[in-house]
Short mmCIF file of C-alpha atoms and ligand atoms in Angstrom, two decimals:
data_model
loop_
_atom_site.label_atom_id
_atom_site.label_comp_id
_atom_site.label_asym_id
_atom_site.label_seq_id
_atom_site.Cartn_x
_atom_site.Cartn_y
_atom_site.Cartn_z
CA MET L 1 -24.96 8.97 -6.33
CA SER L 2 -22.84 10.17 -3.71
CA LYS L 3 -19.31 9.88 -4.14
CA LEU L 4 -17.27 7.60 -2.01
CA ARG L 5 -14.45 9.41 0.08
CA TYR L 6 -11.21 8.30 0.52
CA GLY L 7 -7.78 8.98 1.84
CA ILE L 8 -4.50 8.32 0.53
CA VAL L 9 -0.93 7.23 2.18
CA GLY L 10 2.35 8.25 0.01
CA GLY L 11 2.00 9.90 -3.16
CA GLY L 12 4.00 12.85 -2.23
CA GLU L 13 5.95 15.19 -4.46
CA GLY L 14 8.52 13.51 -6.81
CA SER L 15 6.88 10.17 -6.25
CA PHE L 16 5.13 7.63 -8.60
CA ILE L 17 2.56 5.51 -7.87
CA GLY L 18 0.47 7.49 -5.33
CA VAL L 19 0.28 9.89 -8.28
CA VAL L 20 -1.21 7.68 -10.73
CA HIS L 21 -3.69 6.28 -7.93
CA ARG L 22 -5.28 10.00 -7.31
CA ASN L 23 -5.27 10.51 -10.86
CA ALA L 24 -7.12 7.31 -11.91
CA LEU L 25 -9.44 7.94 -9.01
CA ALA L 26 -10.30 11.30 -10.12
CA LEU L 27 -11.03 9.88 -13.81
CA SER L 28 -14.51 8.19 -13.07
CA GLY L 29 -15.71 11.18 -11.38
CA GLN L 30 -17.06 8.83 -8.37
CA PHE L 31 -14.77 9.53 -5.87
CA GLU L 32 -13.53 12.60 -3.39
CA LEU L 33 -10.05 12.51 -1.37
CA VAL L 34 -10.70 13.91 2.03
CA CYS L 35 -7.46 13.12 3.79
CA ALA L 36 -3.64 12.24 3.41
CA CYS L 37 -0.33 11.32 4.52
CA PHE L 38 1.13 12.16 1.19
CA SER L 39 4.83 12.08 2.71
CA ARG L 40 6.47 11.45 6.36
CA ASP L 41 8.37 14.59 5.23
CA SER L 42 6.15 17.76 6.38
CA GLY L 43 6.92 19.85 3.90
CA LYS L 44 6.57 17.62 1.02
CA ASN L 45 3.19 16.33 2.39
CA GLN L 46 2.18 20.24 2.78
CA ARG L 47 3.14 21.07 -0.58
CA THR L 48 1.63 18.24 -2.20
CA ALA L 49 -2.01 18.99 -0.16
CA ALA L 50 -1.85 22.12 -1.04
CA SER L 51 -1.16 21.27 -4.58
CA VAL L 52 -4.61 19.10 -4.56
CA GLY L 53 -6.38 21.63 -2.68
CA LEU L 54 -6.68 19.55 0.64
CA ASP L 55 -8.01 21.00 3.97
CA ALA L 56 -5.17 21.19 5.46
CA ALA L 57 -6.81 20.08 8.86
CA ARG L 58 -6.93 16.86 7.27
CA VAL L 59 -3.21 16.35 6.21
CA TYR L 60 -1.35 14.20 8.57
CA ASP L 61 2.23 13.56 9.08
CA SER L 62 1.95 10.15 9.82
CA PHE L 63 -0.51 7.37 8.87
CA ALA L 64 -0.99 5.92 12.53
CA GLU L 65 -2.49 10.10 13.22
CA MET L 66 -4.34 9.86 10.34
CA ALA L 67 -6.03 6.54 11.08
CA ALA L 68 -6.74 7.72 14.66
CA ALA L 69 -8.24 11.17 13.64
CA GLU L 70 -10.24 9.99 10.84
CA ALA L 71 -11.84 7.21 12.51
CA ALA L 72 -13.43 9.63 14.94
CA ARG L 73 -15.32 11.73 12.07
CA SER L 74 -18.56 11.36 11.34
CA ASP L 75 -17.70 12.20 7.36
CA LYS L 76 -14.80 9.73 7.65
CA PRO L 77 -13.41 8.07 4.51
CA ASP L 78 -15.08 4.96 2.94
CA PHE L 79 -11.74 3.56 2.22
CA MET L 80 -8.18 4.36 2.58
CA VAL L 81 -5.39 3.77 0.01
CA VAL L 82 -1.39 2.54 0.63
CA THR L 83 0.91 3.26 -1.99
CA THR L 84 4.17 3.51 -0.02
CA ARG L 85 6.74 1.78 -0.53
CA ASN L 86 6.92 -2.37 0.56
CA ASP L 87 8.25 -2.05 3.88
CA TRP L 88 5.45 0.32 5.14
CA HIS L 89 2.54 -1.74 3.51
CA PHE L 90 2.05 -4.38 6.66
CA GLU L 91 1.84 -1.33 9.46
CA ALA L 92 -0.26 1.20 6.91
CA CYS L 93 -2.85 -1.66 6.15
CA LYS L 94 -2.80 -2.43 9.69
CA ALA L 95 -3.58 0.77 10.98
CA PHE L 96 -6.38 1.21 9.11
CA LEU L 97 -7.75 -2.11 9.09
CA GLU L 98 -7.87 -1.75 12.86
CA THR L 99 -9.44 1.58 12.90
CA GLY L 100 -12.59 0.41 10.74
CA PHE L 101 -11.47 1.34 7.33
CA HIS L 102 -11.56 -0.63 4.09
CA VAL L 103 -8.13 -0.75 2.11
CA MET L 104 -6.84 -0.67 -1.24
CA CYS L 105 -2.67 -1.84 -0.98
CA GLU L 106 -0.32 -1.32 -3.49
CA LYS L 107 1.55 -4.63 -4.24
CA PRO L 108 3.21 -6.54 -2.75
CA LEU L 109 0.80 -6.56 0.06
CA ALA L 110 3.83 -7.65 2.58
CA THR L 111 7.16 -8.40 2.61
CA ASN L 112 6.35 -11.82 3.83
CA THR L 113 3.65 -14.28 4.04
CA ALA L 114 3.58 -14.15 7.74
CA ASP L 115 2.46 -10.64 7.74
CA ALA L 116 0.47 -10.91 4.78
CA LEU L 117 -1.80 -13.69 6.62
CA GLU L 118 -1.80 -11.64 9.56
CA LEU L 119 -3.59 -8.66 7.19
CA LYS L 120 -6.16 -11.53 6.34
CA ARG L 121 -6.73 -12.27 9.82
CA ILE L 122 -7.30 -8.45 10.32
CA ALA L 123 -9.25 -7.94 7.66
CA LYS L 124 -11.91 -10.55 8.29
CA ALA L 125 -11.88 -9.89 12.30
CA ASN L 126 -12.82 -6.53 11.70
CA ASP L 127 -15.29 -7.36 8.66
CA LEU L 128 -13.31 -5.27 6.15
CA LEU L 129 -12.28 -5.50 2.40
CA LEU L 130 -8.57 -5.71 1.75
CA ALA L 131 -7.35 -5.11 -1.61
CA VAL L 132 -4.49 -5.07 -4.12
CA SER L 133 -3.67 -2.57 -6.69
CA TYR L 134 -2.46 -5.19 -9.53
CA THR L 135 -2.43 -2.57 -12.39
CA TYR L 136 -2.80 -4.78 -15.44
CA SER L 137 -5.81 -6.62 -14.67
CA GLY L 138 -7.92 -3.34 -14.76
CA HIS L 139 -7.36 -3.45 -18.47
CA VAL L 140 -10.24 -3.76 -20.89
CA MET L 141 -8.35 -6.44 -22.91
CA ALA L 142 -6.90 -8.52 -19.90
CA MET L 143 -10.55 -8.52 -18.72
CA ASP L 144 -11.62 -9.92 -21.95
CA ALA L 145 -8.89 -12.40 -22.09
CA ARG L 146 -10.30 -13.87 -18.67
CA ASN L 147 -13.69 -13.69 -19.85
CA ARG L 148 -12.80 -15.84 -22.78
CA ILE L 149 -10.72 -18.22 -21.51
CA ARG L 150 -13.47 -18.57 -18.48
CA ARG L 151 -16.23 -19.09 -21.42
CA GLY L 152 -13.96 -22.06 -22.40
CA GLU L 153 -12.73 -20.56 -25.78
CA ILE L 154 -9.24 -21.45 -25.65
CA GLY L 155 -9.85 -25.01 -24.27
CA ASP L 156 -8.24 -26.54 -21.47
CA ILE L 157 -4.81 -24.47 -20.46
CA LEU L 158 -1.53 -26.27 -21.78
CA MET L 159 1.05 -23.94 -20.99
CA VAL L 160 1.78 -19.74 -20.14
CA MET L 161 4.40 -17.89 -20.97
CA GLY L 162 5.15 -14.60 -19.08
CA GLU L 163 7.64 -11.86 -19.58
CA TYR L 164 8.24 -8.53 -18.09
CA PRO L 165 11.45 -6.71 -19.31
CA GLN L 166 12.53 -3.27 -18.25
CA ASP L 167 16.09 -1.86 -18.68
CA TRP L 168 16.34 1.15 -15.99
CA LEU L 169 19.12 -0.75 -14.03
CA LEU L 170 21.06 -0.80 -16.92
CA ASP L 171 20.22 2.77 -17.82
CA MET L 172 21.38 3.81 -14.07
CA ALA L 173 24.54 3.53 -15.15
CA ASP L 174 24.33 6.85 -16.91
CA GLY L 175 23.62 8.45 -13.45
CA LYS L 176 20.36 10.17 -14.80
CA ASP L 177 17.36 9.85 -12.88
CA HIS L 178 14.90 7.47 -14.64
CA GLY L 179 11.83 8.23 -12.67
CA ILE L 180 12.09 5.09 -10.65
CA ALA L 181 12.60 5.15 -6.83
CA THR L 182 16.12 3.09 -6.16
CA TRP L 183 14.71 1.95 -2.66
CA ARG L 184 13.69 -1.00 -5.20
CA ILE L 185 17.37 -2.10 -4.81
CA ASP L 186 17.47 -1.96 -1.25
CA PRO L 187 17.34 -5.19 0.93
CA LYS L 188 16.44 -3.10 3.75
CA ILE L 189 13.28 -1.84 2.26
CA ALA L 190 12.41 -3.67 -0.81
CA GLY L 191 12.52 -6.93 1.35
CA GLY L 192 14.66 -9.95 -0.33
CA SER L 193 13.84 -9.29 -3.76
CA ASN L 194 13.77 -6.52 -6.32
CA CYS L 195 12.97 -7.76 -9.58
CA ILE L 196 10.69 -10.94 -8.79
CA GLY L 197 8.81 -8.49 -6.10
CA ASP L 198 8.76 -5.58 -8.12
CA ILE L 199 7.38 -7.13 -11.70
CA GLY L 200 7.75 -10.74 -11.59
CA THR L 201 4.88 -10.43 -9.37
CA HIS L 202 2.72 -8.84 -11.66
CA ILE L 203 3.15 -11.64 -14.30
CA GLU L 204 2.05 -13.96 -11.43
CA HIS L 205 -1.10 -11.72 -10.78
CA THR L 206 -1.97 -11.14 -14.40
CA VAL L 207 -1.77 -15.02 -15.21
CA SER L 208 -4.01 -15.50 -11.93
CA PHE L 209 -6.66 -13.29 -12.81
CA MET L 210 -6.73 -14.84 -16.69
CA THR L 211 -6.49 -18.33 -15.83
CA GLY L 212 -7.89 -18.88 -12.16
CA LEU L 213 -4.79 -21.27 -12.38
CA LYS L 214 -3.05 -21.86 -8.82
CA ILE L 215 0.41 -22.41 -8.94
CA VAL L 216 1.45 -25.89 -7.49
CA LYS L 217 5.71 -25.66 -7.95
CA LEU L 218 8.25 -23.62 -8.89
CA CYS L 219 12.05 -23.45 -9.39
CA ALA L 220 13.24 -19.87 -10.12
CA VAL L 221 16.91 -18.74 -11.02
CA LEU L 222 17.49 -15.24 -9.92
CA ASP L 223 20.59 -13.20 -11.33
CA LYS L 224 22.49 -10.05 -9.32
CA VAL L 225 23.70 -8.52 -12.62
CA GLY L 226 26.41 -5.84 -11.67
CA GLU L 227 29.03 -5.28 -9.50
CA GLY L 228 27.59 -4.81 -5.95
CA THR L 229 24.05 -5.78 -6.86
CA GLU L 230 22.40 -6.98 -3.79
CA LEU L 231 19.09 -7.99 -5.13
CA ASP L 232 18.02 -9.86 -8.08
CA ASN L 233 17.45 -7.91 -11.47
CA ASN L 234 16.54 -10.32 -13.81
CA ALA L 235 15.17 -13.73 -13.42
CA ALA L 236 14.00 -17.07 -15.00
CA VAL L 237 11.02 -19.22 -13.43
CA LEU L 238 9.79 -22.46 -14.35
CA LEU L 239 6.17 -23.44 -12.81
CA LYS L 240 3.51 -26.63 -12.66
CA PHE L 241 -0.03 -25.61 -11.91
CA ASP L 242 -2.66 -27.13 -10.70
CA ASN L 243 -4.50 -28.11 -13.54
CA GLY L 244 -0.99 -29.79 -14.64
CA ALA L 245 -0.13 -27.12 -17.12
CA THR L 246 3.45 -25.44 -17.36
CA GLY L 247 4.62 -22.17 -17.33
CA CYS L 248 7.70 -20.20 -17.95
CA TYR L 249 8.23 -16.46 -16.64
CA TRP L 250 11.00 -14.00 -17.21
CA CYS L 251 11.51 -11.18 -15.70
CA SER L 252 14.31 -8.28 -16.14
CA GLN L 253 15.11 -4.74 -15.31
CA VAL L 254 18.55 -5.13 -17.51
CA ALA L 255 16.90 -6.08 -20.90
CA ALA L 256 18.34 -3.21 -23.16
CA GLY L 257 15.65 -1.66 -24.98
CA TYR L 258 12.68 -2.56 -22.89
CA ASP L 259 10.25 0.09 -21.13
CA ASN L 260 7.64 -1.86 -19.14
CA ALA L 261 6.93 -4.99 -21.95
CA LEU L 262 4.56 -7.08 -19.65
CA LYS L 263 3.05 -9.75 -22.24
CA VAL L 264 1.46 -12.90 -21.49
CA ARG L 265 0.42 -15.66 -23.78
CA ILE L 266 -1.85 -18.45 -22.56
CA PHE L 267 -2.39 -21.50 -24.81
CA GLY L 268 -5.21 -23.88 -24.66
CA THR L 269 -5.98 -26.95 -26.19
CA ASN L 270 -8.51 -24.89 -28.49
CA GLY L 271 -6.51 -22.04 -29.14
CA ALA L 272 -4.60 -18.93 -27.45
CA VAL L 273 -4.77 -15.31 -26.10
CA GLU L 274 -1.75 -13.11 -25.82
CA PHE L 275 -1.60 -10.00 -23.93
CA ASP L 276 0.71 -7.00 -24.42
CA GLN L 277 0.75 -3.74 -22.03
CA GLU L 278 2.42 -1.91 -23.93
CA ALA L 279 -0.57 -2.22 -26.54
CA SER L 280 -3.20 -2.70 -24.12
CA ASN L 281 -6.09 -1.72 -26.13
CA TYR L 282 -5.44 -5.36 -28.33
CA LEU L 283 -5.55 -8.65 -27.52
CA LYS L 284 -4.44 -11.25 -30.10
CA VAL L 285 -6.91 -14.28 -30.20
CA VAL L 286 -6.51 -17.33 -31.97
CA LYS L 287 -8.71 -20.33 -32.47
CA LYS L 288 -7.80 -23.85 -33.47
CA SER L 289 -6.97 -24.03 -37.20
CA GLY L 290 -8.59 -20.70 -37.19
CA PRO L 291 -6.63 -17.03 -38.14
CA VAL L 292 -4.79 -15.44 -35.81
CA GLU L 293 -7.16 -12.24 -34.85
CA ILE L 294 -6.05 -8.90 -33.46
CA HIS L 295 -9.17 -7.69 -31.37
CA SER L 296 -9.54 -4.07 -30.45
CA ARG L 297 -11.29 -2.78 -27.62
CA GLY L 298 -14.25 -0.63 -28.25
CA ARG L 299 -15.61 -2.73 -30.55
CA GLY L 300 -18.93 -4.80 -30.39
CA TYR L 301 -16.90 -8.30 -30.09
CA VAL L 302 -15.67 -7.57 -27.12
CA THR L 303 -17.03 -9.63 -23.79
CA ALA L 304 -19.89 -7.53 -22.40
CA ALA L 305 -18.30 -7.48 -18.79
CA ALA L 306 -14.96 -6.11 -20.16
CA ALA L 307 -16.60 -3.87 -22.59
CA ALA L 308 -18.63 -2.05 -19.80
CA TYR L 309 -15.48 -0.85 -18.65
CA ALA L 310 -14.59 1.17 -21.47
CA VAL L 311 -15.10 4.84 -21.61
CA ILE L 312 -13.90 5.77 -25.02
CA PRO L 313 -14.25 4.43 -28.64
CA ALA L 314 -11.69 2.10 -30.48
CA GLY L 315 -8.55 3.67 -31.55
CA HIS L 316 -8.61 6.31 -28.96
CA PRO L 317 -5.95 4.26 -26.45
CA GLU L 318 -7.07 4.04 -22.87
CA GLY L 319 -4.07 2.97 -20.74
CA TYR L 320 -2.20 2.56 -17.18
CA HIS L 321 -4.50 5.30 -15.26
CA ASN L 322 -7.86 3.50 -16.93
CA ALA L 323 -6.53 0.21 -15.86
CA PHE L 324 -6.31 1.67 -12.26
CA ALA L 325 -9.36 3.79 -12.47
CA ASN L 326 -11.42 -0.27 -13.75
CA LEU L 327 -9.97 -1.40 -10.22
CA TYR L 328 -11.56 1.35 -8.34
CA LEU L 329 -14.42 1.37 -10.18
CA SER L 330 -15.15 -2.59 -9.47
CA PHE L 331 -13.43 -1.86 -5.68
CA ALA L 332 -16.33 0.87 -5.33
CA GLU L 333 -18.81 -1.60 -6.25
CA ALA L 334 -17.68 -3.83 -3.71
CA VAL L 335 -17.53 -1.16 -0.56
CA LYS L 336 -21.00 0.03 -1.57
CA ASP L 337 -21.98 -3.61 -1.29
CA LYS L 338 -20.76 -4.05 1.72
CA GLN L 339 -22.35 -0.71 3.05
CA ASN L 340 -25.69 -1.87 1.85
CA GLY L 341 -25.00 -5.64 3.21
CA THR L 342 -25.51 -6.64 -0.37
CA LEU L 343 -21.68 -8.17 -1.12
CA LYS L 344 -21.28 -10.72 -3.77
CA PRO L 345 -19.00 -13.34 -3.48
CA LEU L 346 -15.11 -11.66 -3.93
CA CYS L 347 -14.65 -13.75 -7.27
CA GLU L 348 -17.51 -11.76 -8.71
CA TYR L 349 -15.89 -8.56 -8.74
CA ASP L 350 -12.95 -7.53 -10.78
CA PHE L 351 -10.24 -6.21 -7.89
CA ALA L 352 -7.70 -8.23 -7.07
CA THR L 353 -8.62 -9.49 -3.01
CA VAL L 354 -6.33 -10.21 -0.28
CA ASP L 355 -6.05 -13.90 -1.22
CA ASN L 356 -4.74 -12.70 -4.77
CA GLY L 357 -2.18 -10.53 -2.65
CA ILE L 358 -1.12 -13.59 -0.19
CA GLU L 359 -0.56 -15.77 -3.56
CA GLY L 360 1.47 -12.71 -4.83
CA VAL L 361 3.83 -12.72 -1.30
CA ARG L 362 3.97 -16.53 -1.17
CA PHE L 363 4.87 -16.61 -4.97
CA ILE L 364 7.93 -14.28 -4.59
CA GLU L 365 9.24 -16.42 -1.13
CA ALA L 366 8.91 -19.38 -3.49
CA CYS L 367 11.11 -17.82 -5.86
CA LEU L 368 13.88 -16.85 -3.27
CA GLN L 369 13.70 -20.12 -1.52
CA SER L 370 14.20 -22.12 -5.15
CA ALA L 371 16.93 -19.66 -5.86
CA SER L 372 19.31 -20.34 -2.76
CA ALA L 373 18.71 -23.71 -3.30
CA GLY L 374 20.46 -23.48 -6.29
CA GLY L 375 17.03 -23.48 -8.54
CA ALA L 376 15.28 -26.37 -6.85
CA TRP L 377 11.73 -27.05 -7.09
CA VAL L 378 9.64 -25.57 -4.40
CA ASP L 379 6.00 -26.31 -3.07
CA LEU L 380 3.63 -23.70 -2.83
N1 NAD Q 401 0.84 -1.30 -9.50
C1 NAD Q 401 2.19 -1.01 -9.87
O1 NAD Q 401 1.98 -0.78 -11.16
C2 NAD Q 401 2.93 -0.39 -9.35
C3 NAD Q 401 3.95 0.30 -9.65
C4 NAD Q 401 4.71 1.10 -9.19
C5 NAD Q 401 4.93 0.97 -7.76
N2 NAD Q 401 4.17 0.20 -7.10
C6 NAD Q 401 4.18 0.15 -6.16
O2 NAD Q 401 3.93 1.19 -5.13
C7 NAD Q 401 4.44 0.95 -4.22
C8 NAD Q 401 5.30 2.87 -4.38
O3 NAD Q 401 6.00 2.85 -5.11
P1 NAD Q 401 6.71 4.06 -5.83
O4 NAD Q 401 7.60 3.79 -6.78
O5 NAD Q 401 5.66 4.60 -6.01
O6 NAD Q 401 7.68 4.50 -4.73
P2 NAD Q 401 7.91 6.11 -4.72
O7 NAD Q 401 9.12 6.08 -3.44
O8 NAD Q 401 7.81 6.99 -5.69
O9 NAD Q 401 6.85 6.68 -3.71
C9 NAD Q 401 6.43 6.32 -2.08
C10 NAD Q 401 5.61 7.65 -1.56
O10 NAD Q 401 5.24 6.97 -0.39
C11 NAD Q 401 5.89 8.09 0.51
N3 NAD Q 401 6.05 7.45 1.57
C12 NAD Q 401 7.00 6.39 2.13
N4 NAD Q 401 6.90 5.72 3.42
C13 NAD Q 401 5.77 6.50 4.06
C14 NAD Q 401 5.20 6.95 5.24
N5 NAD Q 401 5.52 5.77 5.85
N6 NAD Q 401 4.03 7.49 5.36
C15 NAD Q 401 3.51 8.23 4.54
N7 NAD Q 401 4.25 8.29 3.06
C16 NAD Q 401 5.21 7.64 3.03
C17 NAD Q 401 7.02 8.51 -0.03
O11 NAD Q 401 7.19 9.90 0.71
C18 NAD Q 401 6.60 8.73 -1.15
O12 NAD Q 401 5.29 10.02 -1.67
C19 NAD Q 401 5.79 0.25 -3.89
O13 NAD Q 401 4.99 -0.33 -2.99
C20 NAD Q 401 5.73 -0.22 -5.33
O14 NAD Q 401 5.87 -2.13 -5.30
C21 NAD Q 401 3.15 -0.45 -7.75
#
């Protein structure tokens, strides 16, 4: 089977997530990097290209130039990947969609709902796929949780608890590099939110992915801990879902002792599931009146559709890169189906769609709206 060709924006020397995307795309051996704009800094761009052995003729100092030049080639990429900071997502996705490329974009899809909706309009007008890389739904055991909930194992969902604590903004006071780009705390770049937009949105998507529930209203309290802090770095959100269930989300970048502790607990009338991304090879499953079970990825009882993504035996941990790789395998299937005229309804694939991306941006905006009204309930 021929490899799918892709181009990438971002992931230059010293950056975080673009490099993860490249590594993840390399894991399955099914993708080939053919063009890039790793950075707007020409030196960094060229050095990164040389380090990955990319043909210098297909390395561009702007994504607009890359979109135009690559669209004119007979061997053009099958899709483009956008891994820049939030403030460039809209322009980069727009440039690629308008020149005929399917796109995988980092979260949040855009810095406001109007831009996210415009991207959906452009994708639809050009008959293209636009996906959003919400990492955690790519884990085998997150997919297993979704499959179990879909087939009714825990009954009707009653309530959802989600948390995502980190402590890097407490640590910033030591002046050391903690490997996380500080544009996140700059309102000119990050948009109206830091913590909710950066990690709260991962809780929102992971729950949405597992349960299929839609948020109908929420109220949020956003804290700006520390002198001179301009954007939220700690947040608590109460939620109501379309089936009447309630939810409670907490995300923080000032919670001492926490790295990337995304944890989601879903409680139903017949049981519960609990997923912890720092122990992502396991899933806690409880059936009403039954024992508390810890399920292990790679075992025969994992639901078949999730187990199909596992690449190594139980006990050898799969992790962050594998989650991204799984999202790309599902996205690649959709791209190929699209090319062959056999695209299924998007709900039958495992990657986050443009509609999930729009929901994510709406969630961020609703939290900001609620917080600025003193924690008032806001309809979505
Ligand atoms: N899905 C996840 O788990 C996850 C994790 C981290 C970051 N992210 C998202 O990824 C994005 C990037 O975050 P990061 O931490 O990697 O940031 P970063 O600052 O480390 O990297 C951004 C990269 O994009 C490049 N860049 C910026 N503007 C550009 C432009 N106009 N043209 C070309 N290149 C450009 C920079 O040179 C750099 O290489 C953010 O939107 C963030 O929300 C997602």
